[in-house]
Amino acid sequence: MERTLFFSGNEAIAHGAVRAGAVFACGYPGTPSTEILETAARLEGIHAQWCVNEKVALETAVGASLAGRRAIVTMKHVGLNVAADPFMTLSLTGVNGGLVIVSADDPGMHSSQNEQDNRAYAKFAKVPMLEPSDSQEAYDFVAEAFALSEEFDTPVLLRSTTRLSHGRGQVIPRVSVVLEPRDYARDISKYVMVPQYARLRNRLVLERFQKLRARAEESSLNVLEAGTADVGIIAAGVAYTYAREAFPKAWFLKLGMSHPLPSRKVARLFQQVARVAVVEELDPFIEEQVRALGLPVVGKEALPADGELDQDIVFRALEPFLSRRPPRRRRPVFPPAPRLADTPQPAAGLPVRPPVLCPGCTHRSVFTALRRHKLAPMGDIGCYTLGALPPLLALDSCLCMGASIGMMAGFNKALGRKAAAAVIGDSTFFHSGVTPLIDAYYNEADGLVVVLDNRTTAMTGHQGHPGTGLRPDRSQGPTVDIKKLCEGIGVRCHTVDANDFGVLDAAIKAEVDAPGLGVVVALAPCVLMVREKAGEILVDDERCNLCGLCLDLGCPALAPAEGTVSVTDVCTGCGLCIEVCRRGALSYAGASGAGAEGAR
Ligand SMILES: Cc1ncc(C[n+]2csc(CCOP(=O)(O)OP(=O)(O)O)c2C)c(N)n1
C-alpha cells in the first residue's frame, strides 16, 4: 500500500520540488511562503538558502538554472514586486534547467501590507501559471511546472494562497523524476538581452504564448467535471474547493493551469449548462477573460473582490444568481492570434553600424583579460554590455541591472565550483550590486566580481552616483569607496588601474585562482571624460601579418588595410592593441624599438 503523508501546502511544494529533481532552492522569507524553504532545507538532495531579498533570490535561481539544474525560488506576493525586474526579462531569455517561481499570495492580508493578486504577473510576463487547490496538487504540480518550464523554455509561476500554504492535507508520494543535468552552452542571442536580441526573443515569447494557449486546452490540469445541476462554475486554487463544497451538483471547469485561459474549454462548459459563475479570490482575473469571449458570467457582482472566500460565502453569494432565469446564450468570440510587427529593414545602401565600445574604452581591457580564463562571465547593464557582442564575445548574460552577481553565485553554487564570474559597472554596483554581494558572502558563494569603475554612469550620459558623489547640478557631495564597502562586507577587494593592462591581467588571474569570493575594481575614468590623447600609435607594416588579434578588440580606431592594420583618427592612444599584438607590430610614436611600451 502507498504511504500517505499529511503535509501543509508549503511542505508539499518543498517535497514536490525534490521529487521533481530540483537541486537548488532559494527565497526570501514572507508569510505565507516561508515554510517552503525551511522544509527544503531539511530534505536530502536539494540545496536551500535564504537570499538577501527576492530580486537576488530570483537572479541566483536563474544562475542555477543557467548551469543546467532545476531550481525553485519562493517568496510572498509582494516579493515578486521586488523581483519584477529580472522576472519580466526572464520571460524573454527563458531557462536552461527548469525554473519555478512560487508566489504565495495573501488574500485577507493575514500578514501582509496589501493583498495584490499576483495572477496579473503571469499575464504581464506572458508566462504559464499553475494554481494547486490542495496539498496533493501542490506536491504534484511542482513536477508539472518544471516539465512545462523546460518544454516551453519559460519560467513558470506556481501560485499559492495562505489557505493552501498553511492548510494541511493528505499527500500520496509519487515516483521521483529521473533527470539528466543539462549542459550549459553560451548563447548570447538567448541570454544577453540587448535590444537586437531582445526584439527577437520577444517574438518567440509571443509565439510561445500561442503554443501555451493550445497546451492549456489539452492539459489534463484543466478538467471539465460533469455535474447534474444546470449550472457551471469555473475556479482555480482553493476557491475551487470552496465552490465544490458549496455546489456539489454543479458542472466545473477546474483550472490547474489558470494562465493562459483555455477558452475553448470555457466555451464547452457553456454548452453544458444554462448559467456559469467564476469563483475566484481577489481580482476578476478569470472573469474578465471569460467576459471578453462574449460569454455571460456571474462573478464579482456577487462574490467579494477582497478578502478570502469560504464555502459559506460562496454559497450565499451565488445561490440567488445561479437560480435565476438564464441569460440569452451567445456564441463565444475566441481571441485571435496577435499579428506581429513587420521586421524593420535597414534602408538600402546604408552600412550596418552595430553599437560598439568607444575607442580607448577601458572596459575593453577587462574583457581582454577575462577572456583568457574559462569562466562564464555573467554580465550586467551598462556600456560594457556591448562586450557581449562580436568580436569581443566576452559576456554570457544580461538580464537586468544588478543581476550578474546573483547569477554568478547561483551558477557556481549549482555546479559546486568557480565556473562563472560577474562583470558590473560602478553605477550598477550601487544600484543593485551591493545586495547580491552581501548575499554571495553570506551564502559562501565562490566567484570573481569585476567592477568596471569608470567613475560615472556612462551609458545614460555621465550622471553621478554615490561613488563619485557628483550631484545633478555638478556640485560635489560625499562619496562611497567601493573597496571599503566590499571590505566592510568582508569580501576581499583589490583596486587596479584599468589602464595598466599587465597589473589588471595579473589581478584578475590571481582572483580566478584564489578560493572563495573576491572583487577586482578596474578603475579608470570613462574615456569620453578624458580629452587628452595618451600617444600616437604606429603600425609596422613589415611586422604586421593581419593576424586579427588587435582587430578582435573591436576597437573602432583599428581597421584592416591591405596586408596590415590601420589606426584611424579616433584612436585615443590607450595602447591595448600594443599589449595584445604578439609580433610587436604596434608601438607608440617616439618609443624606442618596435612594440615598445609607451606613455599610457
Ligand atoms: C532598472 C533600470 N534602471 C535604469 C536603467 C538604465 N540604465 C542602463 S545601464 C545604467 C547604468 C550604467 O552605468 P554603469 O554601471 O556605471 O556602467 P557604464 O555605462 O558607465 O559602463 C542605467 C542607469 C535600466 N536599464 N534599468
XYZ file of C-alpha atoms and ligand atoms in Angstrom:
626
model
C 0.000 0.000 0.000
C 1.209 3.525 -0.759
C 2.359 5.570 2.201
C 0.124 8.615 2.738
C 1.616 11.779 4.195
C -0.051 14.759 5.770
C 1.531 17.966 4.522
C 0.823 21.663 4.549
C 0.778 23.138 1.054
C 4.199 24.656 1.720
C 5.681 21.339 2.851
C 4.105 19.670 -0.167
C 5.754 22.177 -2.535
C 9.174 21.530 -0.986
C 8.754 17.747 -1.181
C 7.343 18.104 -4.687
C 10.424 20.060 -5.738
C 12.774 17.321 -4.530
C 10.637 14.675 -6.177
C 10.790 16.708 -9.419
C 14.596 16.706 -9.367
C 15.162 20.287 -8.227
C 18.583 20.595 -6.627
C 18.555 24.297 -5.831
C 16.039 26.245 -3.767
C 16.242 29.799 -2.555
C 13.955 32.573 -1.473
C 13.279 35.352 0.955
C 11.000 34.756 3.945
C 7.477 36.148 3.989
C 4.144 34.778 5.135
C 2.632 32.638 3.749
C 5.610 31.310 1.757
C 8.304 30.848 4.422
C 7.972 27.159 5.284
C 8.654 26.036 1.716
C 12.335 26.852 2.038
C 12.506 25.803 5.681
C 11.189 22.398 4.660
C 13.521 22.162 1.663
C 16.466 22.866 3.973
C 15.632 19.694 5.909
C 15.406 17.489 2.821
C 18.139 15.463 1.146
C 19.218 16.170 -2.411
C 18.432 19.871 -2.565
C 20.499 22.880 -1.526
C 18.377 25.540 0.182
C 19.435 29.067 1.018
C 17.885 32.308 2.169
C 18.817 35.201 -0.033
C 19.103 38.831 0.898
C 15.891 39.733 -0.969
C 13.567 38.354 -3.645
C 15.346 40.016 -6.583
C 18.646 38.450 -5.604
C 16.882 35.140 -4.903
C 15.393 35.053 -8.383
C 18.692 36.022 -10.008
C 20.508 33.335 -8.009
C 17.945 30.748 -9.077
C 18.377 31.919 -12.681
C 22.114 31.267 -12.306
C 21.433 27.716 -11.104
C 19.007 27.191 -13.984
C 21.564 28.508 -16.455
C 24.044 25.986 -15.062
C 21.560 23.333 -16.182
C 19.896 22.463 -12.866
C 16.249 22.625 -11.832
C 15.744 25.478 -9.394
C 12.816 26.746 -7.340
C 12.533 30.201 -5.803
C 9.988 31.163 -3.166
C 8.515 34.451 -1.987
C 5.347 36.081 -0.757
C 3.274 38.083 -3.209
C 4.922 41.469 -2.555
C 8.290 39.786 -3.058
C 7.522 39.469 -6.740
C 7.368 43.281 -6.896
C 10.957 43.307 -5.649
C 11.906 40.631 -8.188
C 9.895 42.142 -11.041
C 12.914 43.478 -12.951
C 14.614 40.099 -13.506
C 11.213 38.375 -13.739
C 9.978 40.393 -16.701
C 13.118 39.868 -18.771
C 13.486 36.240 -17.700
C 10.329 35.617 -19.688
C 12.378 36.626 -22.757
C 15.584 34.715 -22.027
C 13.796 31.586 -20.900
C 15.668 28.978 -18.902
C 18.114 26.108 -19.185
C 17.262 23.850 -16.224
C 13.582 24.237 -15.275
C 12.781 27.252 -13.126
C 9.703 27.540 -10.919
C 8.787 30.735 -9.076
C 6.420 30.283 -6.153
C 4.317 33.334 -5.384
C 2.372 32.871 -2.151
C -0.463 35.403 -2.113
C -2.287 36.516 0.987
C -5.988 37.261 0.370
C -7.373 38.832 3.503
C -3.976 40.246 4.459
C -3.427 37.897 7.386
C 0.126 39.068 7.480
C 0.743 41.493 4.638
C 0.751 45.149 3.750
C -1.537 44.627 0.756
C -3.457 41.837 -0.927
C -2.341 42.176 -4.537
C -3.388 39.402 -6.879
C -0.203 38.077 -8.466
C -2.036 36.263 -11.216
C -1.661 39.582 -13.030
C 2.092 38.939 -13.168
C 1.569 35.786 -15.226
C -0.357 37.847 -17.767
C 2.140 40.716 -17.557
C 5.124 38.461 -18.290
C 3.218 36.058 -20.589
C 4.304 33.034 -18.579
C 2.255 29.994 -17.590
C 0.775 29.819 -14.104
C -0.327 26.795 -12.126
C -2.687 27.020 -9.157
C -2.926 23.933 -6.942
C -6.063 23.589 -4.839
C -4.835 21.218 -2.106
C -1.662 19.688 -0.701
C -1.655 16.765 -3.128
C -1.816 19.121 -6.063
C 0.783 21.397 -4.505
C 3.067 18.368 -4.462
C 2.146 17.130 -7.941
C 2.043 20.481 -9.722
C 5.678 21.267 -8.957
C 6.788 18.488 -11.306
C 4.237 19.661 -13.890
C 5.624 23.195 -13.578
C 9.222 22.052 -14.098
C 8.249 19.978 -17.127
C 6.398 22.951 -18.655
C 9.332 25.233 -17.880
C 11.760 23.079 -19.821
C 9.394 22.176 -22.642
C 8.375 25.777 -23.325
C 11.656 27.422 -22.275
C 9.962 29.659 -19.751
C 9.870 30.348 -16.038
C 6.628 29.058 -14.529
C 4.656 30.753 -11.772
C 3.232 28.453 -9.133
C 0.665 30.455 -7.205
C -0.374 29.538 -3.730
C -2.521 31.421 -1.225
C -2.463 31.438 2.576
C -5.128 28.731 2.954
C -3.279 26.366 0.663
C 0.156 27.202 2.028
C -0.843 26.690 5.653
C -3.731 24.228 5.383
C -2.875 20.539 5.665
C -3.970 17.612 3.581
C -3.085 14.114 2.521
C -0.325 13.598 0.014
C 0.429 10.350 -1.741
C 4.103 10.448 -2.721
C 4.947 9.783 -6.355
C 7.893 8.180 -8.046
C 10.818 10.596 -8.336
C 11.515 12.220 -11.677
C 14.814 10.991 -13.131
C 16.760 13.730 -14.867
C 19.990 14.200 -16.755
C 21.520 17.566 -15.805
C 21.544 19.876 -18.795
C 24.837 21.240 -20.072
C 25.426 24.953 -20.139
C 26.129 26.370 -23.576
C 26.820 30.050 -24.115
C 24.104 31.580 -26.264
C 24.233 35.347 -26.342
C 21.182 35.746 -28.551
C 19.185 33.979 -25.824
C 20.778 35.246 -22.621
C 22.104 38.706 -23.463
C 19.073 40.974 -23.678
C 20.441 43.898 -25.638
C 17.765 45.369 -27.943
C 18.813 43.486 -31.086
C 18.420 40.102 -29.355
C 15.567 41.078 -27.031
C 13.408 42.029 -30.042
C 13.869 38.533 -31.452
C 13.233 36.870 -28.095
C 10.111 38.945 -27.621
C 8.671 37.459 -30.788
C 9.468 33.992 -29.506
C 7.612 34.853 -26.297
C 4.528 35.871 -28.313
C 4.731 32.653 -30.303
C 5.330 30.639 -27.141
C 2.216 32.175 -25.670
C 0.097 30.865 -28.550
C 1.558 27.405 -28.002
C 0.850 27.654 -24.288
C -2.740 28.566 -25.100
C -3.062 25.401 -27.145
C -1.473 23.429 -24.308
C -3.915 24.861 -21.780
C -6.755 23.472 -23.928
C -5.262 19.961 -23.938
C -3.739 19.907 -20.485
C -5.052 17.384 -18.004
C -4.528 20.119 -15.394
C -7.652 21.812 -16.754
C -10.580 19.462 -16.225
C -14.218 19.736 -17.230
C -16.036 17.887 -14.448
C -19.590 16.787 -15.216
C -22.400 17.636 -12.804
C -26.130 17.087 -12.565
C -27.311 20.664 -11.993
C -27.818 23.179 -14.799
C -25.078 25.450 -13.502
C -21.361 25.566 -14.126
C -18.504 27.013 -12.119
C -15.025 27.990 -13.271
C -12.481 28.027 -10.457
C -8.816 27.515 -9.619
C -6.762 27.095 -6.443
C -8.508 26.905 -3.080
C -11.510 28.761 -4.499
C -12.272 25.537 -6.368
C -12.522 23.545 -3.118
C -14.922 26.115 -1.606
C -17.126 26.112 -4.699
C -17.090 22.309 -4.913
C -18.367 22.057 -1.382
C -20.946 24.798 -1.843
C -22.349 23.452 -5.131
C -21.670 19.689 -5.244
C -24.041 19.119 -8.172
C -22.675 21.846 -10.441
C -20.536 21.298 -13.518
C -16.997 22.529 -13.008
C -14.164 23.739 -15.130
C -11.301 23.244 -12.716
C -8.255 25.197 -13.829
C -4.951 23.797 -12.590
C -3.217 25.850 -15.260
C -5.126 29.088 -14.964
C -2.980 31.122 -17.333
C -3.308 31.140 -20.281
C -7.053 30.524 -20.049
C -8.317 27.535 -22.079
C -11.055 29.492 -23.896
C -12.442 26.524 -25.787
C -12.856 24.513 -22.621
C -14.686 27.512 -21.170
C -16.984 27.535 -24.205
C -17.614 23.806 -23.777
C -18.791 24.395 -20.216
C -21.223 26.994 -21.513
C -22.628 24.396 -23.926
C -23.497 22.120 -20.990
C -25.274 24.471 -18.612
C -27.621 27.463 -18.519
C -25.643 29.641 -16.094
C -21.961 29.940 -15.311
C -20.167 31.589 -12.388
C -16.481 32.257 -11.814
C -15.357 31.684 -8.244
C -12.051 33.403 -7.520
C -10.483 35.342 -4.673
C -9.474 38.983 -5.176
C -9.453 40.285 -8.762
C -11.835 39.215 -11.547
C -8.840 37.710 -13.350
C -10.631 34.752 -14.974
C -13.992 36.523 -15.074
C -12.741 39.365 -17.269
C -11.239 36.927 -19.722
C -14.497 34.956 -19.919
C -16.456 38.172 -20.446
C -14.002 39.103 -23.187
C -15.094 35.929 -25.004
C -18.592 37.432 -25.047
C -19.961 34.879 -22.597
C -22.295 35.972 -19.782
C -20.952 35.013 -16.420
C -21.633 35.710 -12.754
C -18.581 36.937 -10.867
C -17.630 39.883 -8.772
C -21.131 41.403 -8.778
C -21.942 38.524 -6.417
C -18.657 37.495 -4.816
C -16.480 39.821 -2.728
C -13.487 41.320 -4.508
C -11.444 41.468 -1.323
C -10.522 39.056 1.436
C -10.719 35.290 1.451
C -13.686 33.229 0.360
C -15.043 30.116 2.052
C -17.818 27.680 1.183
C -20.497 29.682 3.051
C -19.537 32.965 1.403
C -19.565 31.282 -1.998
C -22.913 29.583 -1.393
C -24.683 32.645 -0.041
C -23.284 34.904 -2.741
C -24.025 32.685 -5.729
C -27.225 30.871 -4.774
C -29.572 33.751 -5.784
C -27.730 34.338 -9.069
C -27.462 30.721 -10.131
C -31.160 30.013 -9.524
C -32.313 32.948 -11.694
C -33.608 32.628 -15.256
C -30.577 32.062 -17.509
C -29.406 34.898 -19.758
C -29.629 34.609 -23.513
C -26.805 32.430 -24.804
C -24.174 33.986 -27.009
C -21.594 32.487 -29.278
C -18.055 32.889 -27.934
C -15.607 35.066 -29.797
C -12.186 33.489 -29.314
C -9.159 35.758 -29.069
C -7.294 35.835 -32.372
C -3.574 35.125 -32.562
C -1.991 38.583 -32.491
C -0.210 39.977 -35.522
C 3.490 40.639 -35.125
C 5.018 43.913 -36.256
C 6.862 43.876 -39.579
C 10.584 43.380 -39.100
C 12.230 46.760 -39.730
C 14.561 46.626 -42.719
C 17.693 48.774 -42.832
C 17.492 51.469 -45.510
C 19.015 50.161 -48.736
C 22.600 51.132 -49.333
C 23.351 52.210 -45.767
C 26.116 50.340 -43.961
C 25.161 48.371 -40.834
C 26.662 50.101 -37.802
C 26.381 47.874 -34.741
C 26.884 49.646 -31.391
C 30.470 49.369 -30.187
C 32.539 50.339 -27.159
C 34.273 53.674 -27.724
C 37.887 53.693 -28.894
C 40.068 53.619 -25.797
C 37.265 52.372 -23.514
C 38.977 50.634 -20.605
C 36.138 48.101 -20.311
C 37.876 46.515 -23.306
C 40.982 45.716 -21.224
C 38.878 43.870 -18.639
C 37.236 41.768 -21.320
C 40.593 41.023 -22.906
C 41.917 39.825 -19.547
C 38.770 37.872 -18.648
C 38.691 36.054 -21.969
C 41.933 34.342 -21.004
C 40.104 32.293 -18.357
C 37.493 29.587 -18.725
C 34.824 31.325 -16.662
C 31.309 32.059 -17.885
C 31.152 35.849 -17.459
C 27.722 36.896 -16.208
C 27.098 40.425 -17.411
C 25.080 43.382 -16.320
C 23.676 46.561 -17.866
C 25.786 49.500 -18.923
C 28.077 50.446 -21.802
C 30.006 47.285 -21.028
C 27.083 45.083 -22.111
C 28.412 45.734 -25.609
C 31.317 43.472 -24.660
C 28.932 40.552 -25.209
C 28.794 41.227 -28.944
C 31.321 40.161 -31.582
C 34.205 40.423 -31.834
C 34.731 40.539 -28.061
C 32.092 37.912 -27.143
C 33.142 38.456 -23.550
C 29.834 38.362 -21.646
C 27.379 35.474 -21.477
C 24.344 37.143 -19.960
C 22.494 40.398 -19.447
C 19.199 40.081 -17.625
C 18.632 43.315 -15.709
C 20.550 45.813 -13.599
C 22.392 44.084 -10.770
C 21.713 40.512 -11.956
C 25.313 39.498 -12.668
C 26.485 38.789 -9.120
C 23.452 36.738 -8.059
C 23.556 34.771 -11.315
C 27.257 34.078 -10.820
C 26.620 32.923 -7.255
C 23.756 30.616 -8.283
C 25.711 29.220 -11.237
C 28.737 28.425 -9.083
C 26.658 27.009 -6.208
C 24.752 24.741 -8.557
C 27.970 23.372 -10.067
C 29.944 23.406 -6.821
C 32.917 25.278 -8.325
C 34.054 28.648 -9.575
C 32.651 28.340 -13.091
C 31.294 31.857 -13.568
C 32.437 35.428 -12.938
C 30.405 38.639 -12.698
C 31.066 41.899 -14.531
C 29.266 45.006 -13.302
C 29.631 48.773 -13.771
C 30.169 51.177 -10.881
C 26.754 52.833 -11.156
C 25.074 49.448 -11.464
C 27.038 48.228 -8.450
C 25.476 50.967 -6.326
C 22.058 50.465 -7.947
C 21.715 46.792 -7.060
C 25.117 45.113 -6.899
C 25.750 45.574 -3.191
C 22.886 43.369 -2.000
C 23.898 40.337 -4.110
C 27.498 40.777 -2.971
C 26.330 40.665 0.655
C 24.277 37.641 -0.307
C 27.190 35.883 -2.011
C 29.302 36.469 1.099
C 26.563 35.244 3.450
C 25.912 32.147 1.351
C 29.635 31.471 0.905
C 29.433 31.588 -2.867
C 32.576 31.178 -4.896
C 33.286 33.751 -7.530
C 35.085 36.694 -9.032
C 33.334 40.047 -9.358
C 34.888 42.683 -11.594
C 33.592 46.200 -11.008
C 34.201 48.366 -14.057
C 34.693 51.645 -12.263
C 34.766 54.351 -14.921
C 33.762 56.958 -12.339
C 30.410 57.684 -13.953
C 27.088 56.368 -15.219
C 28.357 56.469 -18.777
C 25.590 54.715 -20.626
C 22.898 57.219 -19.768
C 25.085 60.285 -20.267
C 27.636 60.614 -17.464
C 25.454 61.072 -14.405
C 26.894 60.977 -10.908
C 26.429 58.179 -8.371
C 27.482 57.554 -4.751
C 30.960 56.503 -5.879
C 31.631 59.874 -7.491
C 29.427 61.958 -5.197
C 28.512 64.119 -8.176
C 25.036 65.697 -7.964
C 22.813 66.603 -10.946
C 23.903 70.272 -10.690
C 27.531 69.028 -10.928
C 28.257 70.058 -7.317
C 30.248 67.624 -5.230
C 28.647 65.531 -2.478
C 30.101 62.850 -0.207
C 31.441 59.664 -1.823
C 31.313 55.965 -1.020
C 34.516 53.979 -1.535
C 33.759 50.685 -3.326
C 36.830 48.906 -1.926
C 35.999 49.912 1.654
C 32.390 48.935 1.098
C 33.413 45.459 -0.108
C 35.870 45.037 2.729
C 33.198 46.206 5.165
C 31.054 43.319 3.947
C 34.012 41.001 4.458
C 34.885 40.445 0.805
C 38.461 40.590 -0.489
C 38.877 43.535 -2.845
C 41.713 44.912 -4.980
C 41.589 48.170 -6.899
C 43.755 48.256 -10.021
C 44.403 50.800 -12.740
C 42.427 49.574 -15.743
C 44.862 51.448 -17.990
C 47.694 49.209 -16.795
C 46.881 46.022 -18.618
C 49.644 43.947 -17.021
C 48.527 44.765 -13.478
C 44.845 44.299 -14.326
C 45.524 40.968 -16.010
C 47.553 39.739 -13.020
C 44.876 40.831 -10.509
C 42.161 39.011 -12.430
C 44.301 35.888 -12.737
C 45.085 35.941 -9.010
C 41.378 36.175 -8.153
C 40.433 33.425 -10.609
C 42.929 31.150 -8.863
C 42.082 32.210 -5.303
C 39.469 30.275 -3.315
C 36.153 31.893 -2.388
C 34.801 35.270 -3.318
C 36.832 38.275 -4.441
C 36.318 41.633 -6.122
C 38.608 43.402 -8.567
C 37.779 47.067 -9.123
C 39.109 48.045 -12.548
C 39.485 51.787 -12.155
C 39.923 54.296 -14.980
C 37.721 57.241 -15.885
C 35.454 56.909 -18.892
C 37.494 57.720 -21.976
C 34.928 60.327 -23.039
C 35.751 62.303 -19.890
C 39.487 62.225 -20.639
C 40.133 64.578 -23.507
C 43.895 64.105 -23.807
C 45.280 61.555 -26.222
C 47.736 59.194 -24.482
C 50.019 58.891 -27.512
C 50.200 58.310 -31.264
C 50.144 54.635 -32.309
C 52.163 53.486 -35.298
C 51.916 50.245 -37.254
C 54.990 48.496 -38.569
C 53.652 47.099 -41.846
C 56.609 44.723 -42.139
C 55.802 43.055 -38.827
C 52.014 43.094 -39.119
C 50.648 39.933 -40.714
C 46.987 40.887 -40.190
C 46.511 38.050 -37.691
C 43.466 39.873 -36.273
C 44.435 39.813 -32.573
C 44.156 43.603 -32.310
C 41.044 43.723 -34.512
C 39.446 41.231 -32.103
C 39.362 44.000 -29.517
C 36.530 45.529 -31.503
C 38.135 48.968 -31.283
C 36.620 51.350 -33.868
C 40.041 53.034 -34.220
C 41.513 49.916 -35.851
C 40.640 48.767 -39.330
C 42.024 46.104 -41.644
C 44.019 47.520 -44.547
C 45.962 45.812 -47.323
C 48.099 43.195 -45.545
C 48.192 45.288 -42.385
C 46.013 47.291 -39.977
C 45.456 50.995 -39.985
C 44.931 53.238 -36.943
C 42.393 55.974 -37.559
C 41.951 59.457 -36.084
C 39.511 58.325 -33.385
C 42.373 56.492 -31.603
C 42.831 57.688 -28.022
C 46.230 56.049 -27.691
C 45.126 53.687 -24.910
C 47.675 51.166 -26.171
C 45.669 47.979 -25.545
C 46.346 46.949 -29.137
C 50.091 47.190 -28.393
C 49.573 44.816 -25.457
C 47.781 42.131 -27.441
C 49.983 42.231 -30.555
C 52.332 39.244 -30.474
C 54.606 40.494 -33.266
C 55.494 43.901 -31.888
C 53.893 45.490 -34.925
C 52.251 48.294 -32.941
C 54.071 50.901 -30.895
C 53.839 54.442 -29.600
C 55.416 57.063 -31.846
C 58.698 58.096 -30.318
C 59.077 54.932 -28.256
C 62.372 53.114 -28.826
C 62.080 49.840 -30.693
C 59.060 48.269 -32.309
C 56.382 47.262 -29.863
C 57.886 49.358 -27.075
C 55.591 50.342 -24.196
C 54.512 53.936 -24.483
C 53.161 56.556 -22.136
C 49.849 55.023 -21.032
C 16.073 49.295 -13.599
C 16.836 50.116 -14.591
N 17.058 51.424 -14.346
C 17.772 52.156 -15.223
C 18.253 51.608 -16.373
C 19.070 52.449 -17.352
N 20.487 52.106 -17.243
C 21.059 51.188 -18.018
S 22.639 50.909 -17.635
C 22.644 52.078 -16.463
C 23.867 52.385 -15.629
C 25.154 52.160 -16.319
O 26.204 52.682 -15.572
P 27.429 51.819 -15.129
O 27.001 50.596 -14.442
O 28.347 52.683 -14.354
O 28.103 51.382 -16.492
P 28.742 52.297 -17.658
O 27.659 52.603 -18.630
O 29.303 53.508 -17.008
O 29.786 51.428 -18.265
C 21.401 52.654 -16.360
C 21.079 53.716 -15.392
C 17.980 50.232 -16.605
N 18.382 49.571 -17.700
N 17.297 49.529 -15.691
